[in-house]
Amino acid sequence: MAQSINCQKVKGTIDFYGELSSKKRYVENKAREICKKYNMEEIITPTFENTEVFSRSSGDGSDIVNKEMYTFLDKSERSITLRPEGTAGVVRSFLENKLYVNPGLKKYYYCGPMFRFERPQAGRFREFSQFGVEFFGEDNYLLDASVIALGDKILKSYGLSGKYRICVNTIGDFKSRQVYQVALKEYFSKYIDSLCDDCKRRLEKNPMRILDCKVDKESEVLKNAPKIKDYLTDESKEYFKNLQEALAYLGCDYYVDDNLVRGLDYYTDTVFEYIACNDDSENSINGMAICAGGKYAELVSKFGGPDISGIGFAFGVERVTNLMDKFGLFDDNVKTKVDFVLIGLDKVAKLFTIKLANEIRDLGYVCELDYKNTSFKSQFKLVDRVNAKNILIFGEEEIKNNLVTVKNNENGEQKSVKLDDFLESIKK
Ligand code: HAM
């Protein structure tokens, strides 16, 4: 006997079907609609890139690059990586396609699967979807504030007000970070024995990454480490102050977390996260970021491009869906409502209903029919199953006289009307 195929999905992945896929699309489409109002363009980049697109942008001191990438050699021995995040690919595409040649701010949104080899748990998957935005062309605190406010607007559009907190910080400009890195190195060198093995390695390469360590995060050594705010240049201080004033003016309810550094190396100045809160249910994602981003003034030039600043964020579609589910925010908007079930009571009527259903669908209605049965009783089971609003019944009599029997399944009313009149009425 042939051995059966393993039907279990890979750990950390999700099958989306039924309401779950509708919820995912609802979340994605709502964000799309909002981005279109900002005159943003959709950018669709490949799901895999040459490995260095990520290793040289996210930073080879980051967990994402060191531990979480799905990297493999393809059949031509090229090192390929399934994208762990969207920004690097968008920047690569921005440069390769010279999207910077026309003047003005460039605004993109994207949505698609990302891959990270992380330990699966509530809200953390190995394949997940991000909806992200990237703005290129202006190094300006007003733009930073607007982008943070856009994330807030999208999350609020799901009814999530009060279910997350916006936390912002600055990691300063290049000069600020240079001095800060020295101070961190000096500080952590004193406590090297208490650091995890990864942090010992980070101390040499990029001491700021220690602040983002998942293992050492609760240790006193980390909590008492020097703070970037004490090493900011006057320009960086001024920029952050202006940003906060703009955020307050725009009505963004934010707080400053001077421990926030983010897990990717490409950020400069502004960083921010939207942290889930007030969710005390089982499998809670409380404390996790549902959305996060920052400014990257040097990333485009690091790729060899012109000196163009960027800023963006991405939210985890599954995390947003999870939070909306917890607070019962989906209601009926994700269930497809069937407007009509067409019932044909003999072979001729059956064929007729198939054609008519297509015409009614063209008018914008959702139609269902049973292709197999001709008895009323069997076909009525479908009406129940899909909870249809109306039933259209066709027997010999209706076909011969160009009539339809319409039954309103919600109030039970039934009437026989001319088919043309009925079609005219639903067109309206
Ligand atoms: P990130 O913080 O690595 O940033 O990810 C952004 C969001 O993706 C997180 O806040 C979270 O909601 C979701 N996410 C991350 N990892 C997982 C996972 N394993 N399972 C489920 N959801 C996850 C970035 O990726 C940056 N590219 C954001 C950005 C855009 N910065 C500037 N522009």
Short mmCIF file of C-alpha atoms and ligand atoms in Angstrom, two decimals:
data_model
loop_
_atom_site.label_atom_id
_atom_site.label_comp_id
_atom_site.label_asym_id
_atom_site.label_seq_id
_atom_site.Cartn_x
_atom_site.Cartn_y
_atom_site.Cartn_z
CA MET A 1 0.00 0.00 0.00
CA ALA A 2 1.33 3.45 -0.91
CA GLN A 3 2.35 5.52 2.09
CA SER A 4 0.05 8.49 2.65
CA ILE A 5 1.41 12.03 2.41
CA ASN A 6 2.04 13.94 5.62
CA CYS A 7 -0.93 16.32 5.84
CA GLN A 8 0.44 18.47 8.65
CA LYS A 9 1.39 22.02 7.85
CA VAL A 10 4.89 23.19 8.68
CA LYS A 11 5.29 24.44 12.26
CA GLY A 12 4.56 28.16 12.61
CA THR A 13 2.45 28.42 9.44
CA ILE A 14 -1.30 28.98 9.12
CA ASP A 15 -4.03 27.68 6.82
CA PHE A 16 -6.49 30.45 6.12
CA TYR A 17 -9.98 29.31 5.23
CA GLY A 18 -13.57 30.21 6.02
CA GLU A 19 -13.93 33.22 8.28
CA LEU A 20 -10.19 33.34 8.94
CA SER A 21 -9.38 34.16 5.30
CA SER A 22 -12.23 36.70 5.17
CA LYS A 23 -10.86 38.39 8.29
CA LYS A 24 -7.36 38.56 6.83
CA ARG A 25 -8.65 40.12 3.60
CA TYR A 26 -10.88 42.52 5.54
CA VAL A 27 -7.88 43.79 7.51
CA GLU A 28 -5.67 44.10 4.41
CA ASN A 29 -8.34 45.78 2.28
CA LYS A 30 -9.23 48.36 4.89
CA ALA A 31 -5.59 49.45 5.13
CA ARG A 32 -5.37 49.54 1.32
CA GLU A 33 -8.39 51.85 1.13
CA ILE A 34 -6.87 54.25 3.66
CA CYS A 35 -3.49 54.31 1.86
CA LYS A 36 -5.22 55.10 -1.43
CA LYS A 37 -6.67 58.23 0.21
CA TYR A 38 -3.06 59.35 0.77
CA ASN A 39 -2.42 58.89 -2.96
CA MET A 40 0.01 56.06 -2.21
CA GLU A 41 1.00 53.47 -4.81
CA GLU A 42 1.09 49.75 -4.19
CA ILE A 43 4.53 48.21 -4.64
CA ILE A 44 4.83 44.46 -5.06
CA THR A 45 8.33 43.07 -4.72
CA PRO A 46 9.52 39.44 -4.85
CA THR A 47 9.08 37.17 -1.84
CA PHE A 48 12.76 36.23 -2.06
CA GLU A 49 15.84 38.32 -2.70
CA ASN A 50 19.60 37.88 -2.85
CA THR A 51 20.63 37.31 0.76
CA GLU A 52 22.77 40.43 1.02
CA VAL A 53 19.69 42.64 0.46
CA PHE A 54 18.75 41.68 4.03
CA SER A 55 22.10 40.94 5.63
CA ARG A 56 23.54 44.31 4.64
CA SER A 57 20.46 46.37 5.49
CA SER A 58 18.89 44.81 8.60
CA GLY A 59 22.43 44.34 9.91
CA ASP A 60 24.42 41.19 10.55
CA GLY A 61 24.28 42.00 14.28
CA SER A 62 20.48 41.66 14.33
CA ASP A 63 18.59 38.55 15.41
CA ILE A 64 16.62 38.62 12.19
CA VAL A 65 19.75 38.20 10.09
CA ASN A 66 21.67 35.98 12.50
CA LYS A 67 19.03 33.54 13.55
CA GLU A 68 15.76 33.99 11.78
CA MET A 69 16.32 34.04 8.04
CA TYR A 70 15.26 31.25 5.72
CA THR A 71 18.39 31.24 3.60
CA PHE A 72 19.34 28.60 1.05
CA LEU A 73 21.52 28.08 -2.01
CA ASP A 74 19.45 27.77 -5.18
CA LYS A 75 20.39 25.36 -7.95
CA SER A 76 22.87 27.91 -9.32
CA GLU A 77 24.53 28.11 -5.90
CA ARG A 78 23.25 31.66 -5.28
CA SER A 79 22.44 32.55 -1.71
CA ILE A 80 18.73 33.37 -1.59
CA THR A 81 16.61 34.46 1.38
CA LEU A 82 12.85 34.40 1.86
CA ARG A 83 12.11 37.97 2.90
CA PRO A 84 11.92 38.38 6.70
CA GLU A 85 10.55 41.92 6.28
CA GLY A 86 9.46 44.30 3.52
CA THR A 87 11.58 47.44 3.79
CA ALA A 88 14.84 46.10 2.35
CA GLY A 89 13.15 44.72 -0.78
CA VAL A 90 11.25 47.96 -1.34
CA VAL A 91 14.48 49.98 -1.04
CA ARG A 92 16.23 47.59 -3.44
CA SER A 93 13.40 48.01 -5.94
CA PHE A 94 13.30 51.79 -5.44
CA LEU A 95 16.94 51.94 -6.50
CA GLU A 96 16.98 49.27 -9.19
CA ASN A 97 14.02 50.90 -10.96
CA LYS A 98 15.31 54.44 -10.33
CA LEU A 99 12.00 55.38 -8.76
CA TYR A 100 13.74 58.41 -7.25
CA VAL A 101 14.34 60.23 -10.56
CA ASN A 102 11.12 62.24 -10.50
CA PRO A 103 11.03 64.92 -7.82
CA GLY A 104 8.74 64.78 -4.81
CA LEU A 105 7.82 62.48 -2.02
CA LYS A 106 7.37 58.80 -3.05
CA LYS A 107 4.75 56.91 -1.10
CA TYR A 108 4.29 53.15 -1.26
CA TYR A 109 2.30 50.48 0.50
CA TYR A 110 2.70 46.73 0.28
CA CYS A 111 1.19 43.62 1.70
CA GLY A 112 2.40 40.06 1.63
CA PRO A 113 4.00 37.10 3.36
CA MET A 114 7.22 37.39 5.38
CA PHE A 115 9.27 34.50 6.80
CA ARG A 116 11.18 34.29 10.06
CA PHE A 117 12.51 31.24 11.84
CA GLU A 118 11.17 32.25 15.27
CA ARG A 119 9.81 30.11 18.09
CA PRO A 120 6.09 29.89 17.27
CA GLN A 121 3.69 31.17 19.94
CA ALA A 122 0.56 33.33 20.11
CA GLY A 123 1.07 36.14 17.58
CA ARG A 124 4.43 34.80 16.42
CA PHE A 125 4.64 32.71 13.26
CA ARG A 126 7.24 31.53 10.80
CA GLU A 127 5.17 32.71 7.88
CA PHE A 128 3.09 35.81 8.53
CA SER A 129 1.75 38.77 6.58
CA GLN A 130 2.81 42.35 6.91
CA PHE A 131 1.01 45.40 5.64
CA GLY A 132 3.63 48.11 5.34
CA VAL A 133 4.21 51.62 4.06
CA GLU A 134 7.44 53.33 2.98
CA PHE A 135 7.88 57.04 2.23
CA PHE A 136 10.99 58.30 0.43
CA GLY A 137 12.34 61.75 -0.24
CA GLU A 138 11.97 63.91 2.86
CA ASP A 139 13.93 64.07 6.06
CA ASN A 140 11.40 65.92 8.12
CA TYR A 141 9.81 65.49 11.57
CA LEU A 142 6.44 66.52 10.10
CA LEU A 143 6.58 63.55 7.76
CA ASP A 144 7.60 61.27 10.66
CA ALA A 145 4.63 62.52 12.69
CA SER A 146 2.26 62.03 9.74
CA VAL A 147 3.48 58.48 9.19
CA ILE A 148 3.03 57.62 12.88
CA ALA A 149 -0.44 59.19 12.70
CA LEU A 150 -1.23 57.12 9.60
CA GLY A 151 -0.44 53.90 11.51
CA ASP A 152 -2.69 55.14 14.31
CA LYS A 153 -5.46 55.91 11.83
CA ILE A 154 -5.28 52.45 10.23
CA LEU A 155 -5.34 50.66 13.60
CA LYS A 156 -8.21 52.83 14.81
CA SER A 157 -10.17 52.02 11.64
CA TYR A 158 -10.34 48.42 12.94
CA GLY A 159 -11.97 49.65 16.15
CA LEU A 160 -8.75 49.09 18.11
CA SER A 161 -8.73 52.45 19.96
CA GLY A 162 -7.55 51.87 23.52
CA LYS A 163 -6.24 48.38 22.66
CA TYR A 164 -2.69 49.53 21.88
CA ARG A 165 -0.24 52.19 22.98
CA ILE A 166 2.02 54.15 20.67
CA CYS A 167 5.53 54.25 21.96
CA VAL A 168 8.14 56.46 20.32
CA ASN A 169 11.81 57.13 20.80
CA THR A 170 14.77 58.58 19.01
CA ILE A 171 17.96 56.65 18.46
CA GLY A 172 19.62 59.86 17.31
CA ASP A 173 21.58 60.76 14.23
CA PHE A 174 24.87 59.13 13.21
CA LYS A 175 26.94 61.40 15.46
CA SER A 176 24.76 60.76 18.52
CA ARG A 177 24.94 57.00 18.00
CA GLN A 178 28.71 57.01 17.54
CA VAL A 179 29.22 58.49 21.01
CA TYR A 180 26.46 56.34 22.48
CA GLN A 181 27.95 53.09 21.13
CA VAL A 182 31.24 53.91 22.87
CA ALA A 183 29.43 54.55 26.16
CA LEU A 184 27.48 51.30 25.83
CA LYS A 185 30.61 49.30 25.06
CA GLU A 186 32.32 50.71 28.09
CA TYR A 187 29.32 50.00 30.31
CA PHE A 188 28.60 46.45 29.13
CA SER A 189 32.29 45.47 29.20
CA LYS A 190 32.06 45.79 32.99
CA TYR A 191 29.23 43.24 33.09
CA ILE A 192 30.35 40.93 30.32
CA ASP A 193 30.05 37.81 32.50
CA SER A 194 26.38 38.42 33.13
CA LEU A 195 25.53 38.74 29.42
CA CYS A 196 24.18 35.88 27.31
CA ASP A 197 26.46 34.43 24.62
CA ASP A 198 24.72 36.37 21.87
CA CYS A 199 25.15 39.64 23.74
CA LYS A 200 28.84 38.93 24.28
CA ARG A 201 29.13 38.72 20.50
CA ARG A 202 26.95 41.84 20.05
CA LEU A 203 29.25 43.82 22.36
CA GLU A 204 31.93 43.86 19.68
CA LYS A 205 29.77 44.19 16.57
CA ASN A 206 26.90 46.43 17.64
CA PRO A 207 26.37 47.06 21.37
CA MET A 208 23.00 48.76 20.74
CA ARG A 209 21.62 45.34 19.76
CA ILE A 210 22.16 44.20 23.38
CA LEU A 211 19.37 46.56 24.43
CA ASP A 212 17.03 44.57 22.22
CA CYS A 213 18.03 41.14 23.59
CA LYS A 214 15.08 38.82 24.21
CA VAL A 215 17.07 36.76 26.77
CA ASP A 216 18.60 39.52 28.87
CA LYS A 217 15.71 41.97 28.52
CA GLU A 218 14.61 41.84 32.18
CA SER A 219 18.12 42.02 33.68
CA GLU A 220 19.14 44.95 35.88
CA VAL A 221 22.28 45.38 33.79
CA LEU A 222 20.17 46.15 30.74
CA LYS A 223 17.74 48.32 32.64
CA ASN A 224 20.53 50.48 34.05
CA ALA A 225 22.43 50.80 30.78
CA PRO A 226 23.14 54.32 29.50
CA LYS A 227 20.20 55.86 27.65
CA ILE A 228 20.48 57.36 24.17
CA LYS A 229 18.67 60.49 25.33
CA ASP A 230 21.79 61.49 27.26
CA TYR A 231 23.98 61.28 24.15
CA LEU A 232 21.87 63.10 21.58
CA THR A 233 23.35 65.92 19.53
CA ASP A 234 21.49 69.24 19.74
CA GLU A 235 20.05 68.60 16.26
CA SER A 236 18.70 65.21 17.27
CA LYS A 237 17.23 66.63 20.48
CA GLU A 238 15.52 69.42 18.56
CA TYR A 239 14.21 66.97 15.93
CA PHE A 240 12.70 64.71 18.58
CA LYS A 241 11.17 67.64 20.44
CA ASN A 242 9.56 68.92 17.24
CA LEU A 243 8.31 65.44 16.42
CA GLN A 244 6.62 65.13 19.81
CA GLU A 245 4.97 68.53 19.45
CA ALA A 246 3.67 67.58 16.00
CA LEU A 247 2.35 64.24 17.31
CA ALA A 248 0.53 65.98 20.15
CA TYR A 249 -0.96 68.48 17.71
CA LEU A 250 -2.14 65.64 15.44
CA GLY A 251 -3.88 64.01 18.41
CA CYS A 252 -1.62 60.95 18.58
CA ASP A 253 -1.72 59.57 22.06
CA TYR A 254 1.94 58.50 22.40
CA TYR A 255 4.45 57.96 25.17
CA VAL A 256 8.23 58.07 25.07
CA ASP A 257 10.04 54.83 25.85
CA ASP A 258 13.73 55.61 26.07
CA ASN A 259 14.55 51.88 25.97
CA LEU A 260 13.05 51.43 22.53
CA VAL A 261 15.79 50.74 19.97
CA ARG A 262 14.10 48.27 17.51
CA GLY A 263 15.60 45.05 16.23
CA LEU A 264 16.79 46.22 12.83
CA ASP A 265 19.99 48.14 12.16
CA TYR A 266 18.82 50.56 9.51
CA TYR A 267 16.98 53.09 11.68
CA THR A 268 18.07 56.65 12.41
CA ASP A 269 16.35 59.21 14.67
CA THR A 270 12.68 58.28 14.95
CA VAL A 271 11.57 54.78 16.00
CA PHE A 272 8.09 53.72 17.10
CA GLU A 273 5.93 50.75 17.99
CA TYR A 274 2.21 50.20 18.60
CA ILE A 275 2.05 47.82 21.54
CA ALA A 276 -1.00 45.64 22.24
CA CYS A 277 -2.53 46.27 25.66
CA ASN A 278 -5.71 45.63 27.69
CA ASP A 279 -5.98 42.06 26.39
CA ASP A 280 -6.05 39.70 29.37
CA SER A 281 -7.48 36.72 27.50
CA GLU A 282 -5.82 33.35 26.97
CA ASN A 283 -3.01 33.36 24.37
CA SER A 284 -2.83 37.08 24.82
CA ILE A 285 -0.46 39.14 22.68
CA ASN A 286 -0.34 41.84 25.34
CA GLY A 287 2.96 43.68 25.23
CA MET A 288 3.72 42.58 21.67
CA ALA A 289 4.06 45.11 18.87
CA ILE A 290 1.19 44.93 16.41
CA CYS A 291 2.88 47.52 14.25
CA ALA A 292 6.34 49.06 14.20
CA GLY A 293 8.64 51.24 12.15
CA GLY A 294 11.03 54.12 11.99
CA LYS A 295 13.04 56.51 9.91
CA TYR A 296 16.02 55.31 7.87
CA ALA A 297 17.95 58.32 6.60
CA GLU A 298 20.98 56.31 5.49
CA LEU A 299 19.58 53.05 4.11
CA VAL A 300 19.14 54.16 0.50
CA SER A 301 22.72 55.45 0.33
CA LYS A 302 23.96 52.27 2.04
CA PHE A 303 22.54 50.39 -0.94
CA GLY A 304 24.68 52.61 -3.15
CA GLY A 305 21.86 55.01 -4.03
CA PRO A 306 21.51 58.77 -3.65
CA ASP A 307 21.20 60.46 -0.29
CA ILE A 308 17.45 59.99 0.18
CA SER A 309 15.78 59.52 3.51
CA GLY A 310 12.98 57.03 4.10
CA ILE A 311 10.46 56.26 6.81
CA GLY A 312 7.82 53.58 7.18
CA PHE A 313 6.13 50.99 9.31
CA ALA A 314 4.63 47.56 8.97
CA PHE A 315 1.91 45.82 10.94
CA GLY A 316 1.42 42.12 11.39
CA VAL A 317 -1.91 41.22 9.79
CA GLU A 318 -2.27 38.14 12.04
CA ARG A 319 -1.57 40.17 15.19
CA VAL A 320 -4.17 42.77 14.25
CA THR A 321 -6.65 40.00 13.40
CA ASN A 322 -5.89 38.29 16.72
CA LEU A 323 -6.55 41.49 18.67
CA MET A 324 -9.74 42.27 16.75
CA ASP A 325 -10.98 38.74 17.42
CA LYS A 326 -10.25 39.03 21.14
CA PHE A 327 -12.35 42.17 21.36
CA GLY A 328 -15.10 40.88 19.05
CA LEU A 329 -14.49 43.61 16.49
CA PHE A 330 -15.24 41.67 13.34
CA ASP A 331 -19.05 41.31 13.72
CA ASP A 332 -20.84 40.39 10.51
CA ASN A 333 -18.67 42.34 8.10
CA VAL A 334 -16.55 39.27 7.36
CA LYS A 335 -19.42 36.89 6.64
CA THR A 336 -20.52 36.74 3.02
CA LYS A 337 -24.24 37.28 2.83
CA VAL A 338 -26.00 35.22 0.19
CA ASP A 339 -28.71 37.35 -1.43
CA PHE A 340 -30.41 34.66 -3.51
CA VAL A 341 -30.59 30.88 -3.70
CA LEU A 342 -32.08 29.84 -7.04
CA ILE A 343 -34.13 26.67 -7.02
CA GLY A 344 -34.91 24.77 -10.25
CA LEU A 345 -37.54 22.06 -9.88
CA ASP A 346 -36.80 20.08 -13.06
CA LYS A 347 -33.99 19.63 -15.59
CA VAL A 348 -35.03 22.58 -17.80
CA ALA A 349 -35.54 24.94 -14.85
CA LYS A 350 -32.23 23.85 -13.38
CA LEU A 351 -30.29 24.84 -16.51
CA PHE A 352 -32.24 28.11 -16.63
CA THR A 353 -31.29 28.99 -13.00
CA ILE A 354 -27.59 28.50 -13.73
CA LYS A 355 -27.72 31.11 -16.51
CA LEU A 356 -29.96 33.47 -14.56
CA ALA A 357 -27.73 33.27 -11.47
CA ASN A 358 -24.83 34.56 -13.57
CA GLU A 359 -26.95 37.50 -14.77
CA ILE A 360 -28.00 38.36 -11.21
CA ARG A 361 -24.35 38.13 -10.05
CA ASP A 362 -23.49 40.67 -12.76
CA LEU A 363 -25.92 43.04 -11.05
CA GLY A 364 -23.81 42.79 -7.90
CA TYR A 365 -25.68 40.15 -5.88
CA VAL A 366 -24.37 36.98 -4.29
CA CYS A 367 -26.13 33.90 -5.68
CA GLU A 368 -25.90 30.23 -4.78
CA LEU A 369 -27.49 27.15 -6.24
CA ASP A 370 -27.47 23.41 -5.84
CA TYR A 371 -26.24 21.80 -9.07
CA LYS A 372 -27.35 18.29 -8.26
CA ASN A 373 -30.84 18.02 -6.82
CA THR A 374 -34.22 18.92 -8.34
CA SER A 375 -36.48 18.25 -5.35
CA PHE A 376 -37.52 21.32 -3.37
CA LYS A 377 -36.67 19.69 -0.05
CA SER A 378 -33.08 18.85 -0.99
CA GLN A 379 -32.45 22.28 -2.45
CA PHE A 380 -33.93 24.00 0.56
CA LYS A 381 -31.14 22.49 2.70
CA LEU A 382 -28.75 24.83 0.86
CA VAL A 383 -30.95 27.82 1.73
CA ASP A 384 -30.61 26.90 5.39
CA ARG A 385 -26.92 26.16 5.19
CA VAL A 386 -25.96 29.52 3.64
CA ASN A 387 -28.68 31.44 5.48
CA ALA A 388 -29.86 33.04 2.23
CA LYS A 389 -31.92 36.22 2.34
CA ASN A 390 -34.20 35.27 -0.58
CA ILE A 391 -35.19 32.21 -2.58
CA LEU A 392 -36.08 32.29 -6.28
CA ILE A 393 -38.12 29.26 -7.32
CA PHE A 394 -38.54 28.05 -10.91
CA GLY A 395 -40.79 25.12 -11.91
CA GLU A 396 -42.48 24.18 -15.19
CA GLU A 397 -45.16 26.85 -14.64
CA GLU A 398 -42.65 29.69 -14.05
CA ILE A 399 -40.48 28.79 -17.05
CA LYS A 400 -43.52 28.54 -19.37
CA ASN A 401 -44.99 31.91 -18.27
CA ASN A 402 -41.76 33.82 -17.67
CA LEU A 403 -42.50 34.11 -13.95
CA VAL A 404 -40.52 33.71 -10.74
CA THR A 405 -41.68 32.77 -7.27
CA VAL A 406 -39.80 34.98 -4.84
CA LYS A 407 -39.66 34.03 -1.18
CA ASN A 408 -38.22 36.43 1.38
CA ASN A 409 -36.46 34.05 3.76
CA GLU A 410 -36.29 36.64 6.52
CA ASN A 411 -40.04 37.38 6.89
CA GLY A 412 -41.46 34.34 5.02
CA GLU A 413 -43.38 36.44 2.44
CA GLN A 414 -43.82 34.73 -0.91
CA LYS A 415 -45.13 36.08 -4.22
CA SER A 416 -45.18 35.20 -7.90
CA VAL A 417 -44.05 38.02 -10.21
CA LYS A 418 -43.03 38.54 -13.83
CA LEU A 419 -39.32 37.72 -14.14
CA ASP A 420 -38.62 40.94 -16.09
CA ASP A 421 -40.28 43.04 -13.38
CA PHE A 422 -38.28 41.24 -10.72
CA LEU A 423 -35.00 41.85 -12.57
CA GLU A 424 -35.93 45.49 -13.09
CA SER A 425 -36.65 45.88 -9.36
CA ILE A 426 -33.30 44.46 -8.24
CA LYS A 427 -31.44 46.61 -10.77
CA LYS A 428 -32.71 49.59 -8.83
P1 HAM B 1 9.32 44.51 12.61
O1 HAM B 1 9.14 45.16 13.93
O2 HAM B 1 10.37 43.46 12.52
O3 HAM B 1 9.58 45.68 11.58
O4 HAM B 1 7.93 43.88 12.15
C1 HAM B 1 6.79 44.67 12.01
C2 HAM B 1 5.57 43.93 12.54
O5 HAM B 1 5.45 42.65 11.92
C3 HAM B 1 5.64 43.61 14.02
O6 HAM B 1 5.26 44.73 14.80
C4 HAM B 1 4.63 42.47 14.13
O7 HAM B 1 3.31 42.98 14.20
C5 HAM B 1 4.81 41.75 12.82
N1 HAM B 1 5.65 40.57 13.02
C6 HAM B 1 7.00 40.51 13.11
N2 HAM B 1 7.43 39.25 13.29
C7 HAM B 1 6.32 38.48 13.33
C8 HAM B 1 6.08 37.07 13.47
N3 HAM B 1 7.09 36.21 13.61
N4 HAM B 1 4.79 36.62 13.47
C9 HAM B 1 3.77 37.49 13.31
N5 HAM B 1 3.93 38.83 13.15
C10 HAM B 1 5.18 39.31 13.16
C11 HAM B 1 9.77 45.47 10.24
O8 HAM B 1 9.61 44.41 9.68
C12 HAM B 1 10.12 46.72 9.50
N6 HAM B 1 10.35 46.38 8.09
C13 HAM B 1 9.03 47.76 9.64
C14 HAM B 1 9.36 49.00 8.90
C15 HAM B 1 8.84 49.41 7.73
N7 HAM B 1 10.26 49.90 9.25
C16 HAM B 1 10.31 50.86 8.35
N8 HAM B 1 9.46 50.56 7.40
#
